[in-house]
Amino acid sequence: MIPFAFRLAVSGGRHALARLVMIIAAVAIGVGLLLSTLASLGAVDRSNARQLWYNTGAASRTETASVDPLWWRAHRDFYDGRSLIEVDVAATGPTSPVPPGLRRLPAPGEYYVSPAFATLLRETPAAQLGDRIPGRMVGRIGNAALASPDSLVAVIGRTPAEVKAAPGARAVTTIAGTLPPACDDACLGEGVRGDAMTLILSVVAAALIFPVLIFVGTATRLSAATREQRYAAMRLVGATPGQISLIAAVESALAAAAGTAAGFGLYLALRPVLATVPFTGSRFFAEDLTLTASQALGVALGVPVAAAIAARIALRRVIISPLGVTRRVTPRPPRAWRPVPLLAGLGELAFFVDRRPATTNGQTAAYLGGFLLVMLGLVVGGPWLTMAAARVVARRTSRPATLIAARRLADDPKAGFRSVSGLVLALFVTTATVSVIGTINHNRGVLSGDPQTRVAVVDGAQPGDPPMTGAVPDRLLADIRAVPGFRGLGIVHANPHRIGMDPADPRPWAPGLVVCTDLVQIPVIGRCPPGVGVAAVPLFTFLDVQSNSTRQWPSAAISREQAATLPVQMLYVTTDGSTAAMEQSRTLLTRTYPNYMARTVNDWGSQQQRELASWRQLANVVLLTTLPIAGASLAVSIVAGLSERRRPFAILRLTGAPLRLLQRVIGLESALPLLAGAALAIGTGFAAAAMFLKSQMKCDLILPGEAYYTLVVLGLAAALGIITSTLPLLKWITGPEAARNS
């Protein structure tokens, strides 16, 4: 029986072959996307694991080994908004531990860098970057220690005295292989947010797979009526229900197995391209995009089995009665319970608005479960909504085409909604994604700073840290003023006597003291009152992303000469905003004060801006993938519906119904559930996004801008265009020969 089923599946003529190719293509796309998403989830974990060694200096680590201690200080630097990880090491003996990716520990005056860092050093003038790292390069850091081909990491050899003098330095005897119990300032791994990316990628996986599954289901329905009649004929000549089940399962499993194999090939072909997509802000190594044996086996076996089960369920009426396909009766209308899953999904998201789970795994279960339930609810509840809308239209219209379309939709709303379900899901995903990312971007957009603060470089001790030792060297001041593009320099002195501090100010740190002749050079910070020599300026003003040029700061009861003798807290340099001027100034400051970090506004916002950029990249992936698939699903569904109903339409044409009337019926049958489902998807997307934002980020939904509404209008117009493009087929498939009994 199985060989016979194989022959039957491939020997049904051109129509059967076309149907088989369509199913194989749909399954291949779905499997390729599924495998790519699973590989991406694994790549995030592998990328994070290779960054754990950055956390070796965390104070909460208690691992020890019987080796010579290694003095360790990991810190972050920046170049033009790009994050650099620098690790200062000093061995105390021959058995000191060696970080991964290195052949040996660098001696004082030597350093290892990642390949991307080496390229950056080679392409950048030394005055802007290379001069910050003392000594000479002795090798490259291997991939085993890098999260990405784009990682900028340096391991710098220093003397024990140099490392011990730096804040945050620690003697260690083991290299970290796990996250520390408490992540203090020594935790520099860029992959700590991996669980959050897993949540995002899981939602993306669901957003991609749902339309693909609908596409696969739609494609498998091509020529369903013909196959049902063929199976019924086989029943009439003696085939048993079990034999029909086996034939149907083999036919579907054959196409699914071929599509699964093609999907694996598609995944392997796309893997190099997928590795270049910066999902987490950086590219993946191609070898990270690998599948586990259980994942590959689960997909390879699960997809064909699922297709066979689906075929068994879809053809159950043929198995029950061989005459079932010839007696057409009105299907049972959708029950009132169908909107329940949609309401349950929205209810789950609403439940967590003021009950955000404490752990990332809990958040994944809560939010991912809610969004998946909402998407399932849209698919399950769509037919009921279609039926309700069709009945309303039928009661309020007297036009023949509208009445026929509404009556047909009310009689079989499942078939009507099935054709647009992919687009409805795509519209929901688009609405929710654009709303969430737009709101986050609105609330974090201030991180980019204003034009006046984006041109400044600040270096020194942060509020609450000990001030810098000694006076600012005259050579440093001269070198900074000689940088092309230099605009101004202000020296912020520490305030050990809390001069000019408001007694009611709850902050533990006193304002910085700035000589007014310096403050004039950096007007972005503010100004002094007339006739005042020294102003008391809050320290966070020098870290602010917004300009304070209109502020007048209170005077400090201290002379200029006395202020100049106080320790230095910060140096604030303004430039013309060019990369060369800012990075050369940063390099001069870093060389003089290697234990402090010179920062810019672009640095402060760059990490979160990169995170937002990765989310926008994911949104683009979802949009560019789901919309074409949903459009193809719509076209295939309409063609399948026309093929199944060719005889009734042919009879209507023979009895005098004009072709234009029938085309309007088909158009209205597709447009009505599309527009009703679109309204539901948009409203549900806004509601789900609002509840997620309120729960996870404690912020209110910001409605998207004109670009979103333009996209929606264009998407609906494209869908209506697809519907219109299929209408000419009605003339060719409803000729007189189609009215004959088969």
mmCIF file of N, CA and C in Angstrom, residues 321-410:
data_model
loop_
_atom_site.group_PDB
_atom_site.id
_atom_site.type_symbol
_atom_site.label_atom_id
_atom_site.label_comp_id
_atom_site.label_asym_id
_atom_site.label_seq_id
_atom_site.Cartn_x
_atom_site.Cartn_y
_atom_site.Cartn_z
ATOM 1 N N SER A 321 -17.322 8.367 5.589
ATOM 2 C CA SER A 321 -18.312 7.981 4.581
ATOM 3 C C SER A 321 -17.777 8.284 3.195
ATOM 4 N N PRO A 322 -17.802 7.326 2.274
ATOM 5 C CA PRO A 322 -17.335 7.596 0.913
ATOM 6 C C PRO A 322 -18.227 8.574 0.183
ATOM 7 N N LEU A 323 -19.436 8.777 0.641
ATOM 8 C CA LEU A 323 -20.327 9.742 -0.001
ATOM 9 C C LEU A 323 -20.262 11.106 0.659
ATOM 10 N N GLY A 324 -19.418 11.231 1.654
ATOM 11 C CA GLY A 324 -19.379 12.492 2.403
ATOM 12 C C GLY A 324 -18.955 13.662 1.569
ATOM 13 N N VAL A 325 -18.147 13.452 0.537
ATOM 14 C CA VAL A 325 -17.664 14.576 -0.245
ATOM 15 C C VAL A 325 -18.646 14.986 -1.322
ATOM 16 N N THR A 326 -19.650 14.186 -1.570
ATOM 17 C CA THR A 326 -20.621 14.555 -2.599
ATOM 18 C C THR A 326 -21.863 15.187 -1.999
ATOM 19 N N ARG A 327 -22.082 14.956 -0.725
ATOM 20 C CA ARG A 327 -23.215 15.599 -0.080
ATOM 21 C C ARG A 327 -22.714 16.830 0.646
ATOM 22 N N ARG A 328 -22.881 17.996 0.056
ATOM 23 C CA ARG A 328 -22.393 19.243 0.628
ATOM 24 C C ARG A 328 -23.469 19.836 1.525
ATOM 25 N N VAL A 329 -23.154 20.001 2.778
ATOM 26 C CA VAL A 329 -24.076 20.611 3.729
ATOM 27 C C VAL A 329 -23.385 21.805 4.358
ATOM 28 N N THR A 330 -24.165 22.681 4.934
ATOM 29 C CA THR A 330 -23.608 23.865 5.589
ATOM 30 C C THR A 330 -22.790 23.441 6.805
ATOM 31 N N PRO A 331 -21.504 23.815 6.871
ATOM 32 C CA PRO A 331 -20.708 23.432 8.039
ATOM 33 C C PRO A 331 -21.299 24.022 9.317
ATOM 34 N N ARG A 332 -20.999 23.360 10.417
ATOM 35 C CA ARG A 332 -21.465 23.861 11.693
ATOM 36 C C ARG A 332 -20.848 25.239 11.960
ATOM 37 N N PRO A 333 -21.619 26.239 12.371
ATOM 38 C CA PRO A 333 -21.055 27.578 12.588
ATOM 39 C C PRO A 333 -20.094 27.576 13.766
ATOM 40 N N PRO A 334 -19.144 28.481 13.775
ATOM 41 C CA PRO A 334 -18.212 28.573 14.910
ATOM 42 C C PRO A 334 -18.957 28.824 16.207
ATOM 43 N N ARG A 335 -18.515 28.163 17.261
ATOM 44 C CA ARG A 335 -19.163 28.297 18.556
ATOM 45 C C ARG A 335 -18.710 29.584 19.251
ATOM 46 N N ALA A 336 -19.473 29.963 20.260
ATOM 47 C CA ALA A 336 -19.206 31.218 20.963
ATOM 48 C C ALA A 336 -17.934 31.161 21.799
ATOM 49 N N TRP A 337 -17.368 29.955 22.012
ATOM 50 C CA TRP A 337 -16.154 29.859 22.832
ATOM 51 C C TRP A 337 -14.903 30.304 22.083
ATOM 52 N N ARG A 338 -14.987 30.470 20.765
ATOM 53 C CA ARG A 338 -13.789 30.738 19.976
ATOM 54 C C ARG A 338 -13.045 32.013 20.377
ATOM 55 N N PRO A 339 -13.700 33.100 20.786
ATOM 56 C CA PRO A 339 -12.921 34.273 21.234
ATOM 57 C C PRO A 339 -12.236 34.085 22.578
ATOM 58 N N VAL A 340 -12.509 32.971 23.279
ATOM 59 C CA VAL A 340 -11.973 32.794 24.630
ATOM 60 C C VAL A 340 -10.440 32.780 24.656
ATOM 61 N N PRO A 341 -9.738 32.038 23.765
ATOM 62 C CA PRO A 341 -8.262 32.080 23.819
ATOM 63 C C PRO A 341 -7.689 33.487 23.637
ATOM 64 N N LEU A 342 -8.306 34.288 22.753
ATOM 65 C CA LEU A 342 -7.830 35.657 22.567
ATOM 66 C C LEU A 342 -8.005 36.457 23.838
ATOM 67 N N LEU A 343 -9.165 36.345 24.457
ATOM 68 C CA LEU A 343 -9.407 37.067 25.716
ATOM 69 C C LEU A 343 -8.490 36.545 26.820
ATOM 70 N N ALA A 344 -8.209 35.244 26.808
ATOM 71 C CA ALA A 344 -7.317 34.675 27.820
ATOM 72 C C ALA A 344 -5.896 35.210 27.665
ATOM 73 N N GLY A 345 -5.430 35.322 26.400
ATOM 74 C CA GLY A 345 -4.091 35.870 26.179
ATOM 75 C C GLY A 345 -3.980 37.309 26.642
ATOM 76 N N LEU A 346 -4.970 38.123 26.298
ATOM 77 C CA LEU A 346 -4.967 39.514 26.757
ATOM 78 C C LEU A 346 -5.099 39.573 28.278
ATOM 79 N N GLY A 347 -5.909 38.660 28.847
ATOM 80 C CA GLY A 347 -6.049 38.636 30.298
ATOM 81 C C GLY A 347 -4.754 38.277 30.996
ATOM 82 N N GLU A 348 -3.973 37.345 30.402
ATOM 83 C CA GLU A 348 -2.678 36.999 31.015
ATOM 84 C C GLU A 348 -1.731 38.191 31.009
ATOM 85 N N LEU A 349 -1.651 38.896 29.877
ATOM 86 C CA LEU A 349 -0.792 40.078 29.826
ATOM 87 C C LEU A 349 -1.269 41.138 30.808
ATOM 88 N N ALA A 350 -2.579 41.297 30.939
ATOM 89 C CA ALA A 350 -3.109 42.276 31.886
ATOM 90 C C ALA A 350 -2.793 41.873 33.323
ATOM 91 N N PHE A 351 -2.803 40.572 33.615
ATOM 92 C CA PHE A 351 -2.520 40.104 34.975
ATOM 93 C C PHE A 351 -1.124 40.516 35.435
ATOM 94 N N PHE A 352 -0.163 40.529 34.499
ATOM 95 C CA PHE A 352 1.222 40.810 34.877
ATOM 96 C C PHE A 352 1.577 42.301 34.808
ATOM 97 N N VAL A 353 0.582 43.169 34.572
ATOM 98 C CA VAL A 353 0.887 44.603 34.503
ATOM 99 C C VAL A 353 1.513 45.085 35.799
ATOM 100 N N ASP A 354 0.970 44.699 36.925
ATOM 101 C CA ASP A 354 1.521 45.097 38.229
ATOM 102 C C ASP A 354 2.156 43.924 38.951
ATOM 103 N N ARG A 355 2.432 42.849 38.216
ATOM 104 C CA ARG A 355 3.013 41.644 38.830
ATOM 105 C C ARG A 355 4.154 41.126 37.971
ATOM 106 N N ARG A 356 5.068 41.968 37.610
ATOM 107 C CA ARG A 356 6.181 41.552 36.757
ATOM 108 C C ARG A 356 6.991 40.462 37.439
ATOM 109 N N PRO A 357 7.204 39.319 36.778
ATOM 110 C CA PRO A 357 8.014 38.247 37.380
ATOM 111 C C PRO A 357 9.426 38.740 37.702
ATOM 112 N N ALA A 358 9.976 38.200 38.778
ATOM 113 C CA ALA A 358 11.280 38.676 39.238
ATOM 114 C C ALA A 358 12.434 38.159 38.399
ATOM 115 N N THR A 359 12.275 36.996 37.787
ATOM 116 C CA THR A 359 13.363 36.392 37.018
ATOM 117 C C THR A 359 13.101 36.519 35.523
ATOM 118 N N THR A 360 14.196 36.441 34.748
ATOM 119 C CA THR A 360 14.052 36.506 33.298
ATOM 120 C C THR A 360 13.291 35.307 32.764
ATOM 121 N N ASN A 361 13.533 34.119 33.354
ATOM 122 C CA ASN A 361 12.784 32.943 32.914
ATOM 123 C C ASN A 361 11.295 33.117 33.184
ATOM 124 N N GLY A 362 10.964 33.703 34.327
ATOM 125 C CA GLY A 362 9.565 33.964 34.622
ATOM 126 C C GLY A 362 8.947 34.953 33.656
ATOM 127 N N GLN A 363 9.721 35.982 33.285
ATOM 128 C CA GLN A 363 9.223 36.963 32.320
ATOM 129 C C GLN A 363 9.022 36.310 30.949
ATOM 130 N N THR A 364 9.963 35.433 30.573
ATOM 131 C CA THR A 364 9.821 34.737 29.291
ATOM 132 C C THR A 364 8.537 33.924 29.261
ATOM 133 N N ALA A 365 8.300 33.173 30.332
ATOM 134 C CA ALA A 365 7.088 32.360 30.379
ATOM 135 C C ALA A 365 5.839 33.224 30.354
ATOM 136 N N ALA A 366 5.868 34.345 31.080
ATOM 137 C CA ALA A 366 4.674 35.193 31.176
ATOM 138 C C ALA A 366 4.374 35.896 29.857
ATOM 139 N N TYR A 367 5.352 36.621 29.347
ATOM 140 C CA TYR A 367 5.090 37.451 28.169
ATOM 141 C C TYR A 367 5.017 36.618 26.891
ATOM 142 N N LEU A 368 5.938 35.659 26.752
ATOM 143 C CA LEU A 368 5.894 34.825 25.555
ATOM 144 C C LEU A 368 4.609 34.012 25.520
ATOM 145 N N GLY A 369 4.233 33.457 26.671
ATOM 146 C CA GLY A 369 2.981 32.715 26.726
ATOM 147 C C GLY A 369 1.786 33.579 26.377
ATOM 148 N N GLY A 370 1.772 34.818 26.871
ATOM 149 C CA GLY A 370 0.664 35.720 26.566
ATOM 150 C C GLY A 370 0.580 36.058 25.090
ATOM 151 N N PHE A 371 1.726 36.382 24.477
ATOM 152 C CA PHE A 371 1.716 36.741 23.057
ATOM 153 C C PHE A 371 1.351 35.539 22.181
ATOM 154 N N LEU A 372 1.857 34.361 22.535
ATOM 155 C CA LEU A 372 1.500 33.173 21.759
ATOM 156 C C LEU A 372 0.007 32.870 21.883
ATOM 157 N N LEU A 373 -0.538 33.053 23.076
ATOM 158 C CA LEU A 373 -1.962 32.801 23.274
ATOM 159 C C LEU A 373 -2.806 33.807 22.492
ATOM 160 N N VAL A 374 -2.342 35.055 22.433
ATOM 161 C CA VAL A 374 -3.067 36.060 21.648
ATOM 162 C C VAL A 374 -3.042 35.690 20.167
ATOM 163 N N MET A 375 -1.877 35.293 19.653
ATOM 164 C CA MET A 375 -1.799 34.915 18.239
ATOM 165 C C MET A 375 -2.664 33.692 17.947
ATOM 166 N N LEU A 376 -2.635 32.715 18.859
ATOM 167 C CA LEU A 376 -3.508 31.554 18.688
ATOM 168 C C LEU A 376 -4.969 31.982 18.739
ATOM 169 N N GLY A 377 -5.280 32.912 19.645
ATOM 170 C CA GLY A 377 -6.653 33.393 19.755
ATOM 171 C C GLY A 377 -7.131 34.112 18.515
ATOM 172 N N LEU A 378 -6.235 34.840 17.852
ATOM 173 C CA LEU A 378 -6.627 35.496 16.599
ATOM 174 C C LEU A 378 -6.999 34.463 15.533
ATOM 175 N N VAL A 379 -6.217 33.390 15.469
ATOM 176 C CA VAL A 379 -6.495 32.356 14.470
ATOM 177 C C VAL A 379 -7.781 31.610 14.821
ATOM 178 N N VAL A 380 -7.950 31.267 16.095
ATOM 179 C CA VAL A 380 -9.121 30.494 16.510
ATOM 180 C C VAL A 380 -10.381 31.358 16.492
ATOM 181 N N GLY A 381 -10.269 32.599 16.938
ATOM 182 C CA GLY A 381 -11.442 33.458 17.029
ATOM 183 C C GLY A 381 -11.792 34.177 15.749
ATOM 184 N N GLY A 382 -10.887 34.182 14.775
ATOM 185 C CA GLY A 382 -11.156 34.882 13.524
ATOM 186 C C GLY A 382 -12.406 34.413 12.802
ATOM 187 N N PRO A 383 -12.643 33.092 12.679
ATOM 188 C CA PRO A 383 -13.866 32.650 11.999
ATOM 189 C C PRO A 383 -15.149 33.145 12.670
ATOM 190 N N TRP A 384 -15.146 33.161 13.994
ATOM 191 C CA TRP A 384 -16.348 33.645 14.695
ATOM 192 C C TRP A 384 -16.575 35.123 14.406
ATOM 193 N N LEU A 385 -15.489 35.912 14.420
ATOM 194 C CA LEU A 385 -15.617 37.333 14.087
ATOM 195 C C LEU A 385 -16.078 37.501 12.642
ATOM 196 N N THR A 386 -15.547 36.689 11.736
ATOM 197 C CA THR A 386 -15.963 36.759 10.330
ATOM 198 C C THR A 386 -17.447 36.455 10.188
ATOM 199 N N MET A 387 -17.912 35.427 10.894
ATOM 200 C CA MET A 387 -19.330 35.076 10.833
ATOM 201 C C MET A 387 -20.202 36.215 11.364
ATOM 202 N N ALA A 388 -19.792 36.792 12.491
ATOM 203 C CA ALA A 388 -20.582 37.880 13.060
ATOM 204 C C ALA A 388 -20.632 39.078 12.118
ATOM 205 N N ALA A 389 -19.470 39.441 11.529
ATOM 206 C CA ALA A 389 -19.446 40.575 10.609
ATOM 207 C C ALA A 389 -20.267 40.287 9.361
ATOM 208 N N ALA A 390 -20.196 39.042 8.843
ATOM 209 C CA ALA A 390 -20.943 38.696 7.637
ATOM 210 C C ALA A 390 -22.445 38.754 7.889
ATOM 211 N N ARG A 391 -22.884 38.308 9.043
ATOM 212 C CA ARG A 391 -24.310 38.357 9.344
ATOM 213 C C ARG A 391 -24.808 39.795 9.453
ATOM 214 N N VAL A 392 -23.993 40.665 10.028
ATOM 215 C CA VAL A 392 -24.376 42.076 10.113
ATOM 216 C C VAL A 392 -24.502 42.671 8.713
ATOM 217 N N VAL A 393 -23.526 42.377 7.849
ATOM 218 C CA VAL A 393 -23.567 42.911 6.485
ATOM 219 C C VAL A 393 -24.759 42.350 5.718
ATOM 220 N N ALA A 394 -25.039 41.065 5.894
ATOM 221 C CA ALA A 394 -26.157 40.439 5.171
ATOM 222 C C ALA A 394 -27.492 41.071 5.546
ATOM 223 N N ARG A 395 -27.633 41.468 6.809
ATOM 224 C CA ARG A 395 -28.892 42.087 7.245
ATOM 225 C C ARG A 395 -29.043 43.520 6.751
ATOM 226 N N ARG A 396 -27.945 44.150 6.364
ATOM 227 C CA ARG A 396 -27.996 45.573 6.041
ATOM 228 C C ARG A 396 -27.766 45.870 4.563
ATOM 229 N N THR A 397 -27.730 44.855 3.713
ATOM 230 C CA THR A 397 -27.469 45.105 2.296
ATOM 231 C C THR A 397 -28.565 44.492 1.435
ATOM 232 N N SER A 398 -28.764 45.086 0.263
ATOM 233 C CA SER A 398 -29.703 44.547 -0.714
ATOM 234 C C SER A 398 -29.041 44.305 -2.065
ATOM 235 N N ARG A 399 -27.738 44.577 -2.156
ATOM 236 C CA ARG A 399 -27.013 44.349 -3.397
ATOM 237 C C ARG A 399 -26.764 42.852 -3.577
ATOM 238 N N PRO A 400 -26.988 42.335 -4.794
ATOM 239 C CA PRO A 400 -26.844 40.875 -5.002
ATOM 240 C C PRO A 400 -25.454 40.353 -4.651
ATOM 241 N N ALA A 401 -24.402 41.004 -5.153
ATOM 242 C CA ALA A 401 -23.044 40.504 -4.912
ATOM 243 C C ALA A 401 -22.711 40.525 -3.424
ATOM 244 N N THR A 402 -23.046 41.626 -2.757
ATOM 245 C CA THR A 402 -22.755 41.733 -1.328
ATOM 246 C C THR A 402 -23.554 40.715 -0.539
ATOM 247 N N LEU A 403 -24.816 40.521 -0.916
ATOM 248 C CA LEU A 403 -25.657 39.572 -0.195
ATOM 249 C C LEU A 403 -25.140 38.143 -0.367
ATOM 250 N N ILE A 404 -24.790 37.773 -1.615
ATOM 251 C CA ILE A 404 -24.269 36.423 -1.846
ATOM 252 C C ILE A 404 -22.970 36.211 -1.064
ATOM 253 N N ALA A 405 -22.054 37.208 -1.128
ATOM 254 C CA ALA A 405 -20.772 37.075 -0.424
ATOM 255 C C ALA A 405 -20.979 36.962 1.075
ATOM 256 N N ALA A 406 -21.864 37.804 1.627
ATOM 257 C CA ALA A 406 -22.098 37.774 3.071
ATOM 258 C C ALA A 406 -22.732 36.457 3.493
ATOM 259 N N ARG A 407 -23.708 35.960 2.691
ATOM 260 C CA ARG A 407 -24.348 34.681 3.021
ATOM 261 C C ARG A 407 -23.338 33.532 2.984
ATOM 262 N N ARG A 408 -22.478 33.522 1.968
ATOM 263 C CA ARG A 408 -21.476 32.455 1.862
ATOM 264 C C ARG A 408 -20.494 32.520 3.025
ATOM 265 N N LEU A 409 -20.082 33.740 3.409
ATOM 266 C CA LEU A 409 -19.177 33.871 4.547
ATOM 267 C C LEU A 409 -19.845 33.426 5.834
ATOM 268 N N ALA A 410 -21.112 33.788 6.007
ATOM 269 C CA ALA A 410 -21.818 33.376 7.214
ATOM 270 C C ALA A 410 -21.987 31.863 7.273
#
